[in-house]
Amino acid sequence: IICKKKLLPAIMHYERKRVEMREAATAGLLEREVNTGTVGGGGASARRTKDGSNATATHLDKVRIEKCRTFGDEVEVLIDQLGASGHATGGNKDPRNVSSFIDDENASVKYLEGVITQGCQSSAVFNYLISLYAAMDDEVPLFKFLSKHVPTLASTIPSAKEGGIGAAILKQKEFGSTPQSPLDMSYALRVILRTGRHFRSAVKLYMGFGMRQQAVELALKVDPALARELAKESVGSDEKKRLWLMIARNAASDGDNRGGKDIVANVVSVLRECGGPDVLSIEDVLPFLPDFAQIDQFKDEICGALTSYSSKIDQYLKEMNDCDQICDTLRDGINRLGNHGFQMKADARCAFTKKTVLKEDEPFYVFPSGYVALESALKKEVVPHLNEKQRDRVKNIEAELSNLRTKMNSLSKGQVVASPDDSDLRMEDLQAELDGLIAAECPLTGSIMVDAIN
């Protein structure tokens, strides 16, 4: 029975002791080999291979962990040695069986796997088990463990382009998809990359962080087929094109390393597998092709690209024709609005002052809603609802219109004024702008009335 708080130190102590025993046994083995030419002892079952190297028999497949029990802050895990028949030896006290298990370099791995299977959620235990996996020559146990404990992110989360692992974690938090696992993936990735091997496991961790580009870059070094599978799973068009360009560049460089004979074939295979010209087209990969490449080697891809361009041109022409028709319709509508007229009764009254508009000596406005308003009354009603900039503009327009009317009156009295035609045009522009500010909509049926309702 090992207290949970003492579990990891006990396993680490066992590992140190096992290594010391192995070193001592190796030293004794060399000494006996010099003297007698035989190999053995030290509690480890070992033999001398034909090439002169030491081969130690391990018994990972003969160890099972079962019958875990918990007692408050303690946990008990029963480790049993299997005999030749496959049954637990139980109380068998054969020292050879015990010593063979003690010298098993995978005993700690087997023990920690059992503890995690029984529900351990300690990050320290997970991290130490990762370090033991990384030290093994076989990557299968490590990859199998990561496949079980590294969460798969949703495909809707954008891939982290740059910024490293920290940026990837922040993006996961932003989308509410922070992995809930006792495994410290950052630590695991550092440990695996430090070993310089087990790159498929590192690719798995990169994908756990959502760093698809880094995963593809690493996969290209160890398994180009895996890199292509990762690129196919990408959902963003920009990211997908960027990944397939990386794969095409790698395929071209791989063919170049083989004497340049397979460059075109490799690049063409990428074009056929990427998902069509919408992802990667022939002009995207032309820089990767050698100068001596013959057009016959990729004429099918060129013909396909030309066909695609032709269909796109037809589509663009259709869209242009549709836009022309829409523009013509809008122009007709604008012309109809310019000539649109309203019928008004001769005794129509201002909606605000109740005065007959035709008897008043001032402009008036007729709205599509049927209401009629004198200019002065409409200003009084609308201007308070304008913003400060619009109110200032109304004042400036009124002042400028007043000055222009004064000049026009001087012209009618025979006084000399410059450019009367320009003044008329200016007055028309100012009046049109004023109309747009105060008469853009009917104040009794438009947004002013809606905003006035509580």
Coordinates of C-alpha atoms in Angstrom, one line a residue:
I1 CA 0.0 0.0 0.0
I2 CA 1.5 3.3 -1.1
C3 CA 0.1 6.7 0.0
K4 CA -1.0 8.8 -3.0
K5 CA 1.4 11.5 -2.0
K6 CA 4.2 9.1 -1.9
L7 CA 3.4 7.1 -5.0
L8 CA 5.5 9.0 -7.5
P9 CA 8.6 9.4 -5.2
A10 CA 8.4 5.6 -4.6
I11 CA 8.3 4.9 -8.3
M12 CA 11.1 7.3 -9.0
H13 CA 13.2 5.7 -6.3
Y14 CA 12.5 2.3 -7.8
E15 CA 13.7 3.5 -11.2
R16 CA 16.9 4.9 -9.8
K17 CA 17.5 1.6 -7.9
R18 CA 16.8 -0.5 -11.0
V19 CA 19.2 1.6 -13.1
E20 CA 21.9 1.2 -10.4
M21 CA 21.3 -2.6 -10.3
R22 CA 21.5 -2.8 -14.1
E23 CA 24.8 -0.8 -14.2
A24 CA 26.3 -3.1 -11.4
A25 CA 25.1 -6.2 -13.3
T26 CA 26.6 -4.9 -16.5
A27 CA 29.9 -4.2 -14.8
G28 CA 30.0 -7.7 -13.2
L29 CA 29.0 -9.3 -16.6
L30 CA 31.9 -7.7 -18.4
E31 CA 34.3 -8.8 -15.7
R32 CA 33.0 -12.4 -15.9
E33 CA 33.1 -12.3 -19.7
V34 CA 36.8 -11.5 -19.6
N35 CA 37.5 -14.2 -17.1
T36 CA 35.3 -17.1 -18.2
G37 CA 33.5 -15.9 -21.3
T38 CA 30.0 -16.6 -19.7
V39 CA 27.1 -14.2 -19.1
G40 CA 24.6 -14.3 -16.2
G41 CA 23.8 -13.3 -12.6
G42 CA 22.7 -10.1 -11.0
G43 CA 19.0 -11.2 -11.0
A44 CA 18.6 -10.4 -14.7
S45 CA 18.1 -13.0 -17.3
A46 CA 20.6 -12.0 -20.0
R47 CA 22.6 -13.5 -22.9
R48 CA 25.3 -12.6 -25.4
T49 CA 24.1 -12.1 -29.0
K50 CA 26.1 -13.1 -32.0
D51 CA 27.1 -9.4 -32.7
G52 CA 28.5 -9.1 -29.2
S53 CA 25.7 -6.9 -27.7
N54 CA 23.8 -7.6 -24.5
A55 CA 20.2 -8.6 -24.8
T56 CA 18.1 -8.5 -21.6
A57 CA 14.8 -10.4 -21.4
T58 CA 11.9 -8.3 -20.2
H59 CA 8.6 -9.6 -19.0
L60 CA 6.2 -6.8 -19.6
D61 CA 3.7 -9.2 -21.2
K62 CA 3.9 -11.4 -18.2
V63 CA 2.7 -8.8 -15.7
R64 CA -0.8 -7.8 -14.9
I65 CA -2.3 -5.3 -12.5
E66 CA -5.7 -5.9 -10.9
K67 CA -7.8 -5.6 -7.7
C68 CA -7.3 -2.0 -6.9
R69 CA -8.6 -0.9 -3.6
T70 CA -8.7 2.6 -1.9
F71 CA -8.4 3.4 1.8
G72 CA -9.1 7.1 2.3
D73 CA -5.8 8.7 1.3
E74 CA -4.2 5.4 0.2
V75 CA -4.4 3.1 -2.8
E76 CA -3.5 -0.5 -3.1
V77 CA -2.7 -2.0 -6.5
L78 CA -2.0 -5.8 -6.7
I79 CA 0.8 -6.6 -9.2
D80 CA 0.9 -10.3 -10.1
Q81 CA 3.6 -12.3 -12.0
L82 CA 2.2 -14.7 -14.6
G83 CA 3.7 -18.1 -15.0
A84 CA 4.4 -20.0 -18.2
S85 CA 0.7 -21.1 -18.3
G86 CA -0.5 -17.6 -18.2
H87 CA -2.0 -17.9 -14.7
A88 CA -0.9 -15.7 -11.7
T89 CA 1.7 -17.2 -9.6
G90 CA 0.1 -15.6 -6.5
G91 CA 2.1 -16.8 -3.5
N92 CA 4.9 -18.2 -5.6
K93 CA 8.1 -17.1 -3.9
D94 CA 10.4 -18.3 -6.7
P95 CA 13.2 -15.7 -6.5
R96 CA 13.9 -16.0 -10.2
N97 CA 10.3 -14.8 -11.0
V98 CA 10.6 -11.9 -8.5
S99 CA 14.0 -10.8 -9.7
S100 CA 13.0 -11.0 -13.3
F101 CA 10.1 -8.6 -12.6
I102 CA 12.2 -6.2 -10.5
D103 CA 14.7 -5.9 -13.3
D104 CA 12.0 -5.2 -15.9
E105 CA 12.6 -1.8 -17.3
N106 CA 8.9 -1.4 -18.1
A107 CA 7.7 -2.3 -14.6
S108 CA 7.1 1.4 -13.6
V109 CA 5.2 2.0 -16.9
K110 CA 3.0 -1.0 -16.2
Y111 CA 2.4 0.1 -12.6
L112 CA 1.5 3.8 -13.5
E113 CA -0.8 2.6 -16.3
G114 CA -2.7 0.5 -13.8
V115 CA -2.9 3.5 -11.4
I116 CA -4.3 5.7 -14.1
T117 CA -6.7 3.0 -15.2
Q118 CA -8.0 2.9 -11.7
G119 CA -8.9 6.6 -11.8
C120 CA -5.8 8.5 -10.9
Q121 CA -6.0 12.2 -12.0
S122 CA -2.6 13.5 -10.8
S123 CA -0.8 15.6 -13.4
A124 CA 2.5 14.6 -11.8
V125 CA 1.8 10.9 -12.5
F126 CA 0.7 11.6 -16.1
N127 CA 3.8 13.7 -16.7
Y128 CA 6.2 11.1 -15.3
L129 CA 4.6 8.4 -17.3
I130 CA 5.1 10.5 -20.4
S131 CA 8.8 10.8 -19.6
L132 CA 9.1 7.0 -19.2
Y133 CA 7.2 6.5 -22.5
A134 CA 9.5 9.0 -24.3
A135 CA 12.6 7.1 -23.1
M136 CA 11.4 3.9 -24.7
D137 CA 12.5 2.9 -28.2
D138 CA 9.0 1.8 -29.2
E139 CA 6.6 4.7 -29.9
V140 CA 3.4 2.6 -29.9
P141 CA 2.7 2.8 -26.2
L142 CA 3.3 6.6 -26.1
F143 CA 1.1 7.2 -29.2
K144 CA -1.6 5.0 -27.8
F145 CA -1.6 6.8 -24.5
L146 CA -1.8 10.2 -26.2
S147 CA -4.6 9.1 -28.5
K148 CA -6.6 8.3 -25.4
H149 CA -5.8 11.4 -23.3
V150 CA -5.2 14.2 -25.8
P151 CA -8.6 15.8 -26.6
T152 CA -9.6 16.5 -30.2
L153 CA -10.5 20.1 -30.8
A154 CA -13.6 21.1 -32.7
S155 CA -13.0 21.7 -36.4
T156 CA -14.7 25.1 -36.1
I157 CA -11.9 26.5 -34.0
P158 CA -9.4 28.5 -36.2
S159 CA -5.9 27.0 -36.3
A160 CA -3.2 28.9 -34.5
K161 CA -0.9 30.3 -37.3
E162 CA 1.8 31.9 -35.0
G163 CA 2.5 32.7 -31.5
G164 CA 3.4 29.2 -30.3
I165 CA 1.7 27.1 -27.7
G166 CA 0.7 30.1 -25.6
A167 CA -1.3 31.6 -28.4
A168 CA -2.9 28.3 -29.1
I169 CA -4.1 27.9 -25.5
L170 CA -5.5 31.5 -25.5
K171 CA -7.4 30.7 -28.7
Q172 CA -8.8 27.6 -27.1
K173 CA -10.0 29.6 -24.1
E174 CA -11.5 32.2 -26.4
F175 CA -13.7 29.6 -28.0
G176 CA -14.4 27.8 -24.7
S177 CA -12.6 24.6 -25.7
T178 CA -9.7 24.4 -23.2
P179 CA -8.8 20.7 -22.9
Q180 CA -9.9 19.2 -19.6
S181 CA -7.3 16.6 -18.9
P182 CA -4.7 15.9 -16.2
L183 CA -2.1 15.6 -18.9
D184 CA 0.1 18.6 -19.3
M185 CA 0.4 18.7 -23.1
S186 CA 3.0 21.5 -23.1
Y187 CA 5.3 19.4 -20.9
A188 CA 4.7 16.3 -23.0
L189 CA 5.5 18.1 -26.2
R190 CA 8.7 19.5 -24.8
V191 CA 9.8 16.1 -23.5
I192 CA 9.1 14.4 -26.8
L193 CA 10.8 17.0 -29.0
R194 CA 13.8 16.9 -26.7
T195 CA 14.3 13.2 -27.5
G196 CA 14.5 13.8 -31.3
R197 CA 12.2 10.9 -32.1
H198 CA 8.6 9.8 -31.6
F199 CA 7.5 12.6 -34.0
R200 CA 4.1 11.1 -34.7
S201 CA 3.3 11.6 -31.0
A202 CA 4.5 15.2 -31.3
V203 CA 2.1 15.6 -34.3
K204 CA -0.7 14.3 -32.1
L205 CA 0.0 16.9 -29.4
Y206 CA 0.3 19.7 -32.0
M207 CA -3.2 18.8 -33.2
G208 CA -4.4 18.8 -29.6
F209 CA -3.3 22.4 -29.4
G210 CA -5.0 23.2 -32.7
M211 CA -1.6 24.0 -34.3
R212 CA -2.3 22.2 -37.6
Q213 CA 0.4 24.0 -39.6
Q214 CA 3.2 23.0 -37.1
A215 CA 1.7 19.4 -37.1
V216 CA 1.9 19.3 -40.9
E217 CA 5.5 20.7 -40.9
L218 CA 6.6 18.0 -38.5
A219 CA 4.6 15.2 -40.3
L220 CA 6.4 16.1 -43.6
K221 CA 9.7 15.0 -42.0
V222 CA 8.5 11.6 -40.9
D223 CA 5.3 10.7 -42.8
P224 CA 4.2 12.7 -45.8
A225 CA 1.0 10.7 -46.1
L226 CA 0.1 11.8 -42.5
A227 CA 0.7 15.4 -43.5
R228 CA -1.7 15.0 -46.4
E229 CA -4.4 13.6 -44.2
L230 CA -4.0 16.5 -41.8
A231 CA -4.3 19.0 -44.6
K232 CA -7.5 17.3 -45.9
E233 CA -9.1 17.8 -42.5
S234 CA -8.5 21.5 -42.6
V235 CA -11.8 23.6 -43.0
G236 CA -10.4 27.0 -43.7
S237 CA -9.8 27.7 -47.4
D238 CA -6.8 30.0 -46.7
E239 CA -5.2 27.5 -44.3
K240 CA -5.9 24.6 -46.6
K241 CA -4.1 26.3 -49.5
R242 CA -1.2 27.2 -47.2
L243 CA -0.8 23.6 -46.0
W244 CA -1.0 22.1 -49.5
L245 CA 1.6 24.6 -50.7
M246 CA 3.9 23.3 -48.0
I247 CA 3.2 19.8 -49.1
A248 CA 3.9 20.6 -52.7
R249 CA 7.1 22.3 -51.9
N250 CA 8.2 19.3 -49.8
A251 CA 7.3 16.9 -52.6
A252 CA 9.3 19.0 -55.1
S253 CA 12.4 19.0 -52.8
D254 CA 12.0 15.3 -52.2
G255 CA 12.1 14.7 -55.9
D256 CA 15.1 17.0 -56.3
N257 CA 17.0 14.9 -53.8
R258 CA 16.4 11.9 -55.9
G259 CA 18.1 13.4 -59.0
G260 CA 15.2 15.6 -60.2
K261 CA 13.4 12.8 -62.1
D262 CA 10.4 12.6 -59.8
I263 CA 9.8 16.3 -59.2
V264 CA 7.0 16.8 -61.7
A265 CA 5.3 13.5 -60.8
N266 CA 5.4 14.3 -57.1
V267 CA 4.0 17.8 -57.6
V268 CA 1.3 16.6 -59.9
S269 CA 0.2 13.9 -57.4
V270 CA -0.2 16.7 -54.8
L271 CA -2.4 18.7 -57.3
R272 CA -4.6 15.6 -57.8
E273 CA -5.0 14.9 -54.1
C274 CA -5.5 18.4 -52.7
G275 CA -9.1 18.7 -53.7
G276 CA -9.1 20.5 -57.0
P277 CA -8.1 23.9 -58.5
D278 CA -10.1 25.8 -55.9
V279 CA -7.5 24.7 -53.3
L280 CA -4.3 24.5 -55.4
S281 CA -3.9 25.3 -59.1
I282 CA -1.1 24.7 -61.6
E283 CA 0.1 28.3 -61.4
D284 CA 0.5 27.9 -57.6
V285 CA 3.1 25.1 -58.0
L286 CA 4.9 26.3 -61.1
P287 CA 7.7 27.9 -59.0
F288 CA 8.4 24.4 -57.6
L289 CA 8.9 22.8 -61.1
P290 CA 12.3 22.6 -62.7
D291 CA 13.2 24.7 -65.7
F292 CA 13.7 21.6 -67.9
A293 CA 10.2 20.1 -67.2
Q294 CA 8.3 19.3 -70.3
I295 CA 4.7 20.4 -70.7
D296 CA 3.6 16.9 -71.7
Q297 CA 4.2 15.8 -68.1
F298 CA 1.4 17.9 -66.7
K299 CA -0.7 18.8 -69.8
D300 CA -3.8 17.3 -68.2
E301 CA -3.5 19.7 -65.2
I302 CA -3.0 22.6 -67.6
C303 CA -6.1 21.6 -69.6
G304 CA -8.0 21.3 -66.4
A305 CA -6.9 24.7 -65.2
L306 CA -7.9 26.3 -68.5
T307 CA -11.3 24.6 -68.4
S308 CA -11.8 25.9 -64.9
Y309 CA -10.8 29.4 -66.0
S310 CA -13.3 29.2 -68.8
S311 CA -16.1 28.3 -66.5
K312 CA -15.2 31.0 -64.1
I313 CA -15.2 33.6 -67.0
D314 CA -18.6 32.5 -68.0
Q315 CA -19.8 32.8 -64.4
Y316 CA -18.3 36.3 -64.1
L317 CA -20.0 37.4 -67.4
K318 CA -23.3 36.2 -66.1
E319 CA -22.8 38.1 -62.8
M320 CA -21.9 41.2 -64.8
N321 CA -25.0 40.9 -66.9
D322 CA -27.1 40.5 -63.7
C323 CA -25.5 43.6 -62.2
D324 CA -26.2 45.6 -65.4
Q325 CA -29.9 44.6 -65.2
I326 CA -30.1 45.6 -61.6
C327 CA -28.4 49.0 -62.3
D328 CA -30.9 49.6 -65.2
T329 CA -33.8 48.8 -62.8
L330 CA -32.5 51.2 -60.2
R331 CA -32.0 53.9 -62.8
D332 CA -35.6 53.5 -63.9
G333 CA -36.8 53.7 -60.4
I334 CA -34.8 56.8 -59.7
N335 CA -36.3 58.5 -62.8
R336 CA -39.8 57.5 -61.8
L337 CA -39.3 59.0 -58.4
G338 CA -38.0 62.2 -59.9
N339 CA -41.2 62.6 -61.9
H340 CA -43.5 61.2 -59.2
G341 CA -46.3 63.6 -58.2
F342 CA -48.9 63.8 -55.4
Q343 CA -52.5 65.1 -55.6
M344 CA -53.3 67.6 -52.9
K345 CA -56.6 69.2 -52.2
A346 CA -56.9 73.0 -52.7
D347 CA -57.9 73.4 -49.0
A348 CA -55.1 71.2 -47.6
R349 CA -54.0 72.4 -44.2
C350 CA -50.6 72.2 -42.4
A351 CA -50.5 69.2 -40.1
F352 CA -48.9 71.4 -37.4
T353 CA -50.4 74.9 -37.7
K354 CA -53.7 74.0 -39.3
K355 CA -53.3 76.8 -41.8
T356 CA -54.3 76.5 -45.5
V357 CA -50.9 76.0 -47.2
L358 CA -51.9 77.6 -50.5
K359 CA -52.8 80.8 -48.7
E360 CA -49.5 81.1 -46.9
D361 CA -46.5 82.9 -48.6
E362 CA -43.9 80.2 -47.8
P363 CA -42.8 76.8 -49.2
F364 CA -44.6 73.6 -48.1
Y365 CA -43.9 69.9 -48.2
V366 CA -46.2 67.1 -49.2
F367 CA -45.3 63.6 -47.9
P368 CA -46.3 60.2 -49.3
S369 CA -48.3 59.6 -46.1
G370 CA -50.7 62.4 -47.2
Y371 CA -49.7 64.9 -44.6
V372 CA -48.8 68.5 -45.6
A373 CA -46.5 70.8 -43.6
L374 CA -45.3 74.4 -44.0
E375 CA -41.5 74.8 -44.1
S376 CA -41.3 76.9 -40.9
A377 CA -43.5 74.5 -39.0
L378 CA -41.6 71.5 -40.3
K379 CA -38.3 73.0 -39.2
K380 CA -39.7 73.7 -35.7
E381 CA -40.8 70.1 -35.4
V382 CA -37.8 68.3 -37.0
V383 CA -34.7 70.3 -36.1
P384 CA -34.8 69.4 -32.3
H385 CA -34.5 65.7 -33.3
L386 CA -31.4 66.2 -35.4
N387 CA -27.9 65.7 -34.1
E388 CA -25.6 68.7 -33.3
K389 CA -23.8 68.5 -36.6
Q390 CA -27.0 68.4 -38.6
R391 CA -28.5 71.3 -36.7
D392 CA -25.4 73.4 -37.4
R393 CA -25.6 72.5 -41.0
V394 CA -29.2 73.7 -41.2
K395 CA -28.2 77.0 -39.7
N396 CA -25.4 77.5 -42.2
I397 CA -27.6 76.6 -45.1
E398 CA -30.3 79.1 -44.0
A399 CA -27.7 81.8 -43.6
E400 CA -26.1 81.1 -47.0
L401 CA -29.6 81.0 -48.7
S402 CA -30.4 84.4 -47.1
N403 CA -27.2 85.9 -48.5
L404 CA -27.9 84.5 -52.0
R405 CA -31.5 85.8 -52.0
T406 CA -30.1 89.3 -51.1
K407 CA -27.8 89.1 -54.0
M408 CA -30.6 88.1 -56.3
N409 CA -32.7 91.0 -55.1
S410 CA -29.8 93.4 -55.9
L411 CA -29.6 91.9 -59.4
S412 CA -33.3 92.5 -60.0
K413 CA -32.8 96.2 -59.0
G414 CA -30.1 96.7 -61.6
Q415 CA -27.1 96.5 -59.3
V416 CA -24.0 94.7 -60.6
V417 CA -23.5 91.2 -59.2
A418 CA -21.2 88.6 -60.5
S419 CA -22.3 85.2 -61.9
P420 CA -26.1 85.2 -61.4
D421 CA -26.3 81.7 -63.0
D422 CA -23.9 80.3 -60.5
S423 CA -26.0 81.8 -57.7
D424 CA -29.1 80.1 -59.0
L425 CA -27.3 76.7 -59.1
R426 CA -25.9 77.2 -55.7
M427 CA -29.3 78.0 -54.3
E428 CA -30.8 74.9 -55.8
D429 CA -28.1 72.7 -54.3
L430 CA -28.5 74.3 -50.9
Q431 CA -32.3 73.9 -51.0
A432 CA -32.0 70.3 -52.0
E433 CA -29.6 69.7 -49.1
L434 CA -32.0 71.4 -46.7
D435 CA -34.9 69.4 -48.0
G436 CA -32.9 66.2 -47.3
L437 CA -32.3 67.3 -43.7
I438 CA -35.8 68.4 -42.6
A439 CA -38.0 66.5 -45.0
A440 CA -36.3 63.1 -45.4
E441 CA -39.4 61.5 -43.9
C442 CA -42.8 62.4 -42.6
P443 CA -42.4 63.5 -38.9
L444 CA -45.9 62.1 -38.0
T445 CA -45.3 58.6 -39.4
G446 CA -41.5 58.2 -39.5
S447 CA -38.8 57.4 -36.9
I448 CA -39.4 60.7 -35.0
M449 CA -42.9 59.5 -34.0
V450 CA -41.6 56.0 -33.2
D451 CA -38.9 57.3 -30.9
A452 CA -41.5 59.5 -29.2
I453 CA -43.5 56.5 -28.1
N454 CA -42.5 55.2 -24.6

